[in-house]
Structures are given as C-alpha cells and as structure tokens.
CSV table of C-alpha atoms in Angstrom, one decimal:
chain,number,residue,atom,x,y,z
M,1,UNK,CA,-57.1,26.7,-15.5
M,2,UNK,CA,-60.1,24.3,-15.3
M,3,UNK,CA,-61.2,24.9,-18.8
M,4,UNK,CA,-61.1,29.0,-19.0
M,5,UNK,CA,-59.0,31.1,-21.0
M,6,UNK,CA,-58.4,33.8,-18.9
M,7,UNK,CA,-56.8,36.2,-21.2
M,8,UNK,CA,-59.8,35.7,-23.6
M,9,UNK,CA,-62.6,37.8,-23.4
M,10,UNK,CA,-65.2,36.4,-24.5
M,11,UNK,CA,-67.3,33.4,-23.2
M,12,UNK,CA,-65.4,29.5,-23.3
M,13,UNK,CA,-66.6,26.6,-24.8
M,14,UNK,CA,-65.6,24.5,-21.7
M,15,UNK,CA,-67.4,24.9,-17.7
M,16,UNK,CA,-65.4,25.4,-14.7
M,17,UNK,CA,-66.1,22.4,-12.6
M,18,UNK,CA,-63.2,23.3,-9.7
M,19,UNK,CA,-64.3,25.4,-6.6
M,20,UNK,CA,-60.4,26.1,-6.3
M,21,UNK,CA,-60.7,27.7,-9.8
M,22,UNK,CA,-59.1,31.3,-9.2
M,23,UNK,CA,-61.8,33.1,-10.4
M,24,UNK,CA,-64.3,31.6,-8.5
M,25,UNK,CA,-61.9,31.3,-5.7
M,26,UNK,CA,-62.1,35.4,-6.2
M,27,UNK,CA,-65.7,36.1,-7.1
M,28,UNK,CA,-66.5,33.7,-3.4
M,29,UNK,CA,-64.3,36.5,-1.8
M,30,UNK,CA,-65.7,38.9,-3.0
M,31,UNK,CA,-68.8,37.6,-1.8
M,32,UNK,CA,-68.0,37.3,1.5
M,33,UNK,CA,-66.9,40.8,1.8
M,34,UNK,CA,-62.8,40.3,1.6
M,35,UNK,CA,-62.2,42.8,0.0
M,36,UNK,CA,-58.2,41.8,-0.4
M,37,UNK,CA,-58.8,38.4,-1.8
M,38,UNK,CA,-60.9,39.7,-4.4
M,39,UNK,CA,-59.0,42.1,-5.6
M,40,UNK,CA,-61.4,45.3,-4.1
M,41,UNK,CA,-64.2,43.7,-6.1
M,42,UNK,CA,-67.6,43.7,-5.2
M,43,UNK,CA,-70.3,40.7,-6.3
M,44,UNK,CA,-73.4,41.1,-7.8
M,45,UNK,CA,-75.7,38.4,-8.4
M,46,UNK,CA,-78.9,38.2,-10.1
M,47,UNK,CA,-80.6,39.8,-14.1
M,48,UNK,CA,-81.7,43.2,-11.9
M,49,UNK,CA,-78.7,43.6,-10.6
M,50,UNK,CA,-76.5,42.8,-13.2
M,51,UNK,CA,-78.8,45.3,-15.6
M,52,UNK,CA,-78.7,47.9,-12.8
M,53,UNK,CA,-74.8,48.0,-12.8
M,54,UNK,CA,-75.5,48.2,-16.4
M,55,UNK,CA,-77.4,51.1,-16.3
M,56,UNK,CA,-75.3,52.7,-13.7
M,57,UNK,CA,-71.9,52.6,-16.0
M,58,UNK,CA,-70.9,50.4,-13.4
M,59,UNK,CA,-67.0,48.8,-14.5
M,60,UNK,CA,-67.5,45.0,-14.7
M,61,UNK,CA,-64.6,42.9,-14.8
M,62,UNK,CA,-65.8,39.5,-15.5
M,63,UNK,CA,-69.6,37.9,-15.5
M,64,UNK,CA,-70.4,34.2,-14.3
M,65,UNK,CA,-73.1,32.4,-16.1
M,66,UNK,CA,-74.3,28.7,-14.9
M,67,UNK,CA,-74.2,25.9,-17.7
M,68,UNK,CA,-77.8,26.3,-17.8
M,69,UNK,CA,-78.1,30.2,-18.9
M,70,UNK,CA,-77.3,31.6,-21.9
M,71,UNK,CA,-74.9,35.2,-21.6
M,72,UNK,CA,-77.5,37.9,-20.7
M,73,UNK,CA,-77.4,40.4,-23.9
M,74,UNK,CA,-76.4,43.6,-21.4
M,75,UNK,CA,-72.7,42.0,-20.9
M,76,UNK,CA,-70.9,44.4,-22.7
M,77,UNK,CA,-68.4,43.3,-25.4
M,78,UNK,CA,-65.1,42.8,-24.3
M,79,UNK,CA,-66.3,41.9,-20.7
M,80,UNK,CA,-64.5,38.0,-19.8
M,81,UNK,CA,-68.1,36.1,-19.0
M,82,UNK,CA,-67.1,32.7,-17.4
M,83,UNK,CA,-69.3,29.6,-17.7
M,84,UNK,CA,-69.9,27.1,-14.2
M,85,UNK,CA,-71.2,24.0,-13.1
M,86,UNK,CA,-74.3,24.5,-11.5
M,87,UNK,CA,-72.9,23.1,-8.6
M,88,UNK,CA,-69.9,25.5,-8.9
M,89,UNK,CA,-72.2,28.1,-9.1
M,90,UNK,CA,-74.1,27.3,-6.3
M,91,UNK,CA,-71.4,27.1,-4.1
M,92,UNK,CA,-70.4,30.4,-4.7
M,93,UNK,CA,-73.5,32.6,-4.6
M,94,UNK,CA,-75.7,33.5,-1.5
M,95,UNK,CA,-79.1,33.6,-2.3
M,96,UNK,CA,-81.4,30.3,-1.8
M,97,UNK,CA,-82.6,29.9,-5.3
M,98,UNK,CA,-79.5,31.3,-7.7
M,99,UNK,CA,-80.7,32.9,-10.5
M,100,UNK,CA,-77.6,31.8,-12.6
M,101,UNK,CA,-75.9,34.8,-13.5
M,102,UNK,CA,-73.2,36.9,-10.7
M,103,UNK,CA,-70.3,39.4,-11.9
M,104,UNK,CA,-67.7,41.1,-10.3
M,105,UNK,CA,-67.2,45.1,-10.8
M,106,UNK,CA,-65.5,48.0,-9.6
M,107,UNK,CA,-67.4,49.9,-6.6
M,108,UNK,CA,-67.5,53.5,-7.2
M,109,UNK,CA,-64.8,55.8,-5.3
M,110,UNK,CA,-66.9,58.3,-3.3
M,111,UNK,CA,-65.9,60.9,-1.7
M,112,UNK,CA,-67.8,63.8,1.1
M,113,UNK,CA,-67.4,66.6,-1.7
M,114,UNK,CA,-69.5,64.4,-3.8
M,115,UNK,CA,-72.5,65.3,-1.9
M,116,UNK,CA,-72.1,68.8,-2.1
M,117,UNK,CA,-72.0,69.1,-5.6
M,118,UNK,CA,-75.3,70.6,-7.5
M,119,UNK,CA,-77.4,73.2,-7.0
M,120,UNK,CA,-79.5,73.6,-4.4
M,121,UNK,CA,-79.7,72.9,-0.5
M,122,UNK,CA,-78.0,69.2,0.0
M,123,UNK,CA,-79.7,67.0,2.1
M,124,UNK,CA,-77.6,63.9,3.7
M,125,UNK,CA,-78.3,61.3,5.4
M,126,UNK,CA,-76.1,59.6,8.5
M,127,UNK,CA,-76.1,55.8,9.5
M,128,UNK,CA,-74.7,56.3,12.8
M,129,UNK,CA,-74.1,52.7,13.8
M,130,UNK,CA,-76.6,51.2,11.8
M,131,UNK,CA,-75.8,47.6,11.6
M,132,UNK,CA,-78.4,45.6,9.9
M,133,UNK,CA,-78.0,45.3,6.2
M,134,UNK,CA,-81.1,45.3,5.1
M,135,UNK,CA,-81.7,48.3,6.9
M,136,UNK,CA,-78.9,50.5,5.5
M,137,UNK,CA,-79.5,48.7,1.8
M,138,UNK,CA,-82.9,50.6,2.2
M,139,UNK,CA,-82.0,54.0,3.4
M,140,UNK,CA,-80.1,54.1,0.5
M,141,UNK,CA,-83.0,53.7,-1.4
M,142,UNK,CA,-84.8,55.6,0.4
M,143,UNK,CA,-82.4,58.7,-0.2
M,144,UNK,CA,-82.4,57.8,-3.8
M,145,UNK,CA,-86.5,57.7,-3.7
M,146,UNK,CA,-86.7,61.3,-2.0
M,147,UNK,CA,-83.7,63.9,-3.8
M,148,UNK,CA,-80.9,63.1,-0.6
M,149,UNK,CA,-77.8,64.2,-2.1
M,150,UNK,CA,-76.0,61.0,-0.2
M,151,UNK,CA,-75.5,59.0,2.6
M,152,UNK,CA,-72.7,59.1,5.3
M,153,UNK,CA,-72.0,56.1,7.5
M,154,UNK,CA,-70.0,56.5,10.6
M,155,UNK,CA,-67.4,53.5,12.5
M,156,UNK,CA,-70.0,50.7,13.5
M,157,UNK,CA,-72.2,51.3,10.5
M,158,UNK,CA,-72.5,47.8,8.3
M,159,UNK,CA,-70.1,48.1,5.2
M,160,UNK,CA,-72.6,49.5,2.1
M,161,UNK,CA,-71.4,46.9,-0.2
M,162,UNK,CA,-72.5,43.8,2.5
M,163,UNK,CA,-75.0,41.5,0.1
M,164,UNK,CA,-77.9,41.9,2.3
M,165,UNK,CA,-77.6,45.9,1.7
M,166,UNK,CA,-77.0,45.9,-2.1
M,167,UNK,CA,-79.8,43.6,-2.3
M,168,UNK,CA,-82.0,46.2,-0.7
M,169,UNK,CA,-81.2,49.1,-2.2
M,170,UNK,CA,-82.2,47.4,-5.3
M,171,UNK,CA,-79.4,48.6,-7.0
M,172,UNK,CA,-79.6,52.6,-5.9
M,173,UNK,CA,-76.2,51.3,-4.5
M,174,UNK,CA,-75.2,52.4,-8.0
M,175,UNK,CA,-76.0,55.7,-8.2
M,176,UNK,CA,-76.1,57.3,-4.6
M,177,UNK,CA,-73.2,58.4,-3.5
M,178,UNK,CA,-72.2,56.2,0.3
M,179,UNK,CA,-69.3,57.5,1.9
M,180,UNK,CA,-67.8,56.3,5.2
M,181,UNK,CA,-66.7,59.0,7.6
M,182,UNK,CA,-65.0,59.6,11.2
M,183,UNK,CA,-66.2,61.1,13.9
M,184,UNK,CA,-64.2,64.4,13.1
M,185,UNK,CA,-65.5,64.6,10.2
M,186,UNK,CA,-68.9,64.5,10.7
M,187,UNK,CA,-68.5,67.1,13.3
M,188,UNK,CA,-66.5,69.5,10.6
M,189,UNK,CA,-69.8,69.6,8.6
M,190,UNK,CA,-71.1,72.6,10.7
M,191,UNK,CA,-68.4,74.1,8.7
M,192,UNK,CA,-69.7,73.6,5.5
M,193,UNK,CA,-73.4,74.9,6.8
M,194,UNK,CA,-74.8,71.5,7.5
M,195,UNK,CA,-77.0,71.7,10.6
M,196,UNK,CA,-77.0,67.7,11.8
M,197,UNK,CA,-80.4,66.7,13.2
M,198,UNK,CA,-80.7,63.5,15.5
M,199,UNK,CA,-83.5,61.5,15.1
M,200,UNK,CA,-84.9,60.5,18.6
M,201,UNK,CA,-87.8,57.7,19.4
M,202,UNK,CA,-89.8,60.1,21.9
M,203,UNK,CA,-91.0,63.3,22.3
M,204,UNK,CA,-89.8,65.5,25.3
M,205,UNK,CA,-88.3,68.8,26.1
M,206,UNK,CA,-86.3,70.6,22.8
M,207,UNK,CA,-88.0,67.6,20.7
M,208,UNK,CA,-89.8,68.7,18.0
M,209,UNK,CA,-92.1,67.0,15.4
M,210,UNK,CA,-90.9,66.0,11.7
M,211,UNK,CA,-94.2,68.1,10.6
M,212,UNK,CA,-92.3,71.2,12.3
M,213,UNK,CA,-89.1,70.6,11.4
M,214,UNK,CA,-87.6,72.8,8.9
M,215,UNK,CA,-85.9,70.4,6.4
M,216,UNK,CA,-85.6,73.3,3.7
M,217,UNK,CA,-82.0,74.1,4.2
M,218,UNK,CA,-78.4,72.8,4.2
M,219,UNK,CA,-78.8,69.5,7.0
M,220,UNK,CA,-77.8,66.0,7.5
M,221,UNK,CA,-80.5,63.7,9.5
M,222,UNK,CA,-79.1,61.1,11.6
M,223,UNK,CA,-80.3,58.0,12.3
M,224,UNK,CA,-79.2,55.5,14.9
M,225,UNK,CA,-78.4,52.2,16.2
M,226,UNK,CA,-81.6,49.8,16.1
M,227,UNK,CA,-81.5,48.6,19.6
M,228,UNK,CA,-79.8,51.7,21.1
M,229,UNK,CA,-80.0,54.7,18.9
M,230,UNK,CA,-77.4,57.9,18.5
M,231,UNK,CA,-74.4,57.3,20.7
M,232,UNK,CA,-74.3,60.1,22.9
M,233,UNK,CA,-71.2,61.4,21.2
M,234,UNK,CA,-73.8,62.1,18.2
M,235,UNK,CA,-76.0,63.6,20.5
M,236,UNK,CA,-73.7,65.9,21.4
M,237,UNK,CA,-72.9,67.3,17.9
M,238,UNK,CA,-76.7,67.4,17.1
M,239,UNK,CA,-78.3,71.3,16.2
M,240,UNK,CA,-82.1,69.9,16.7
M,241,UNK,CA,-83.8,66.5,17.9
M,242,UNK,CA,-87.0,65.5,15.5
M,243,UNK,CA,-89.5,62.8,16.1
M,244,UNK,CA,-91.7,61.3,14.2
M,245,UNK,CA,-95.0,60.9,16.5
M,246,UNK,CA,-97.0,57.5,16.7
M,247,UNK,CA,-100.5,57.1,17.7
M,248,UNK,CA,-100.0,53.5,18.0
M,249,UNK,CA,-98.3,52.4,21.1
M,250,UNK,CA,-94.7,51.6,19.7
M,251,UNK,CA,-91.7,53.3,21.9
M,252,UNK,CA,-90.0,53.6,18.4
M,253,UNK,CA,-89.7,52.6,14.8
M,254,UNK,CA,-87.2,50.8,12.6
M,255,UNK,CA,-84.5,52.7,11.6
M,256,UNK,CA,-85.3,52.4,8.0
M,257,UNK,CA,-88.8,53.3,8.2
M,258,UNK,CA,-88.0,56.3,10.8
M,259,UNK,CA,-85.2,57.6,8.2
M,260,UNK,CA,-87.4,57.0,5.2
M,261,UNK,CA,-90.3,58.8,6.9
M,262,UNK,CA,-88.0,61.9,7.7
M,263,UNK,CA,-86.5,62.1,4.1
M,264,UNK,CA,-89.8,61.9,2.7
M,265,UNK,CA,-91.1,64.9,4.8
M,266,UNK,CA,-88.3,66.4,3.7
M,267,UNK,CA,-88.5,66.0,0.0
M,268,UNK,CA,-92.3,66.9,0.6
M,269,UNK,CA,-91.1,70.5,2.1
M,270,UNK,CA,-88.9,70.9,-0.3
M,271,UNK,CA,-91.2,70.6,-2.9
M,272,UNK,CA,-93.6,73.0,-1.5
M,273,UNK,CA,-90.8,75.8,-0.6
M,274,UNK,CA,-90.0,75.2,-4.7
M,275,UNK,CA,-93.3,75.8,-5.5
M,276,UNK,CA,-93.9,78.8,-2.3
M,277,UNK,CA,-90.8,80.3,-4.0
M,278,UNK,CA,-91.3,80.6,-7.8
C-alpha cells in the first residue's frame, strides 16, 4: 500500500511516493469534484481551512501532510493523517504554492427546514444560476457576515463544494447552511411566508430602491446569472424587483457585490427595526 497502514490511525513512519496510491487516488477525486470516486468526500486544503473545519465540528476522515510538515496540532486523535512526497502532494492539490497540509471530510447534510429554524424573520439567499465560484464562495460569506439564515442554489448554480467557492467563503462553507433546490420548490416558499425578491441591474417601472425595500420580514433575495441575470422563469415567481442604484455609469454590478450589498441593507434594517421595536 505504498508504505501506509491504512487501518492505523495514526501518522506512518514511511511517505507515499505512488500517485496510484488509493488514498491519494481518492483525495485527487475528491478534488476534482467526483464526488463517486471519493467516496462523497470533499477536499480541503490549506492551515485555515483545515482549522476552520476544525472549528466547525466538521467529520474528517483522513489528513495529508507533505514530508516537509510536521501534523498540524488541530488533527484530532484518532483521525488517519497520511504523509506524501512533495511531488505527490503537489500533484494532487490545486493551489499554485501548496501549503502542505489537505484532508478529506464529510460535507454537512442540509436540508430547506434548516433555514427556518430559530427565532425570528429568516432571511435567505438564492443563487439562481450563479456560475462562478468565486462568486457563490462569497455570498456565502457574505450571508454568514450579515445574520442570512442560508443560501439556496437553483439547477445551473456552480456546486457549493467547487474549490474555487470553499476557498472564498473562507470557510463559512462550514457553518451556513447551502442547500440545492428545484424550481418547484423555490416557488412553494410563498407557502411558508417567504416573499422572493429579484434583484434587477436597472431601475424602471415597479423597481424599487434597496434603501426602500422592506427587508424586515420573512423573504429570500435572488440573485442572478452574471452575464444574463434571473431567468424569466424566476422573474415570474418574484413578489418585488429591488435595485441597488449606481451614480457611476455601470449598467450593473457583480453578483457577489450586488447580493452582498442587499444583505447588508438588510441586516442594517433589521437591526434598526430591533432596536425601533424594544
């Protein structure tokens, strides 16, 4: 087995030197997002990571260490930790200049009712179609940052768990609940007292301004497709239309920065309704 005692957990004397090596084999899958090959794991690479997951009671399964680190002290006991070449280890991991540390763990099972649970009004976020990573990654943050109770991404949105997103959520990832949803289902929300609000790029007829926009009950801003926005089967399901208005002369803005923006206005309503109401 290349020099690793599977069954032992606890870090091996000897250093995988095999790319065919079954764990790495499986931590490379789980890398590129196949999710059957490694086993529903998802990779993690990198000290802040690794200590968010920590932090996060994320599951890990097994840590990867390069022959040049020592076993961060975070790895829990009992966790298998397997040591690689650094040329193994480079060949696995995405990121230009590895940090020499990756692990595999459990994603989180979500669920819609999860974002309903608490007191107080929820407040969701929806990633209709968005498909950059980096985008998503940071509305997660972003809903983390600002109270949202969770995000919901529709068929077409990039998968949560895509390297480029966990890497921008900066490990919020962990701890907000991202749940994938149809069409149907976003639609039976109005049934739960959820009033969906699109967000639009420009301001025209039945428009109205985040500033004016009440955010202080039970609703779910959507955001879009970069390049072409809400489908017009979100459109259709949509109880308001808000815009964020721009001096500058932009047509739009990024879909992180517009849903950011929105979700802070929100939070920032919120607050002041708290404080109104006490």
């Amino acid at each position: 087995m290349d020099g690793v005692r599977f069954g032992e957990m606890q870090t091996s004397e000897l250093v995988v030197s095999s790319r065919a090596n079954a764990r790495v084999k499986q931590l490379r899958a789980a890398f590129q997002g196949h999710a059957r090959l490694s086993g529903g794991m998802v990779a993690i690479e990198g000290d802040h990571l690794l200590e968010e997951a920590w932090r996060s009671g994320m599951v890990l399964k097994t840590v990867f260490v390069s022959e040049r680190r020592t076993v961060p002290g975070i790895v829990p006991r009992g966790v298998e930790v397997v040591r690689l070449t650094e040329e193994v280890f480079g060949s696995v991991v995405e990121t230009q200049s590895p940090q020499g540390v990756a692990a595999l763990m459990v994603p989180p099972v979500r669920v819609l009712a999860d974002l309903f649970e608490g007191a107080g009004a929820a407040l969701i976020l929806i990633a209709a179609g968005v498909q950059d990573p980096g985008n998503l990654g940071t509305l997660v943050r972003s809903a983390e940052a600002f109270g949202a109770n969770g995000v919901l991404t529709t068929p077409g949105t990039v998968s949560a768990w895509n390297q480029k997103a966990l890497r921008a959520s900066v490990g919020s990832l962990f701890r907000v609940p991202v749940v994938g949803v149809t069409a149907s289902e976003v639609a039976e929300l109005e049934g739960r007292g959820v009033r969906l609000i699109a967000a639009v790029g420009a301001e025209d007829s039945g428009v109205v301004a985040a500033r004016e926009m009440d955010f202080t009950a039970v609703c779910a801003v959507m955001i879009g497709n970069e390049g072409s926005g809400l489908a017009a089967e979100w459109m259709e399901m949509c109880d308001a239309r808000v815009t964020i208005p721009c001096p500058g002369p932009v047509e739009s803005l990024n879909a992180a920065v517009a849903g950011s923006l929105l979700l802070y206005e929100a939070s920032r309503q919120r607050a002041v309704s708290k404080v109104s109401g006490s």
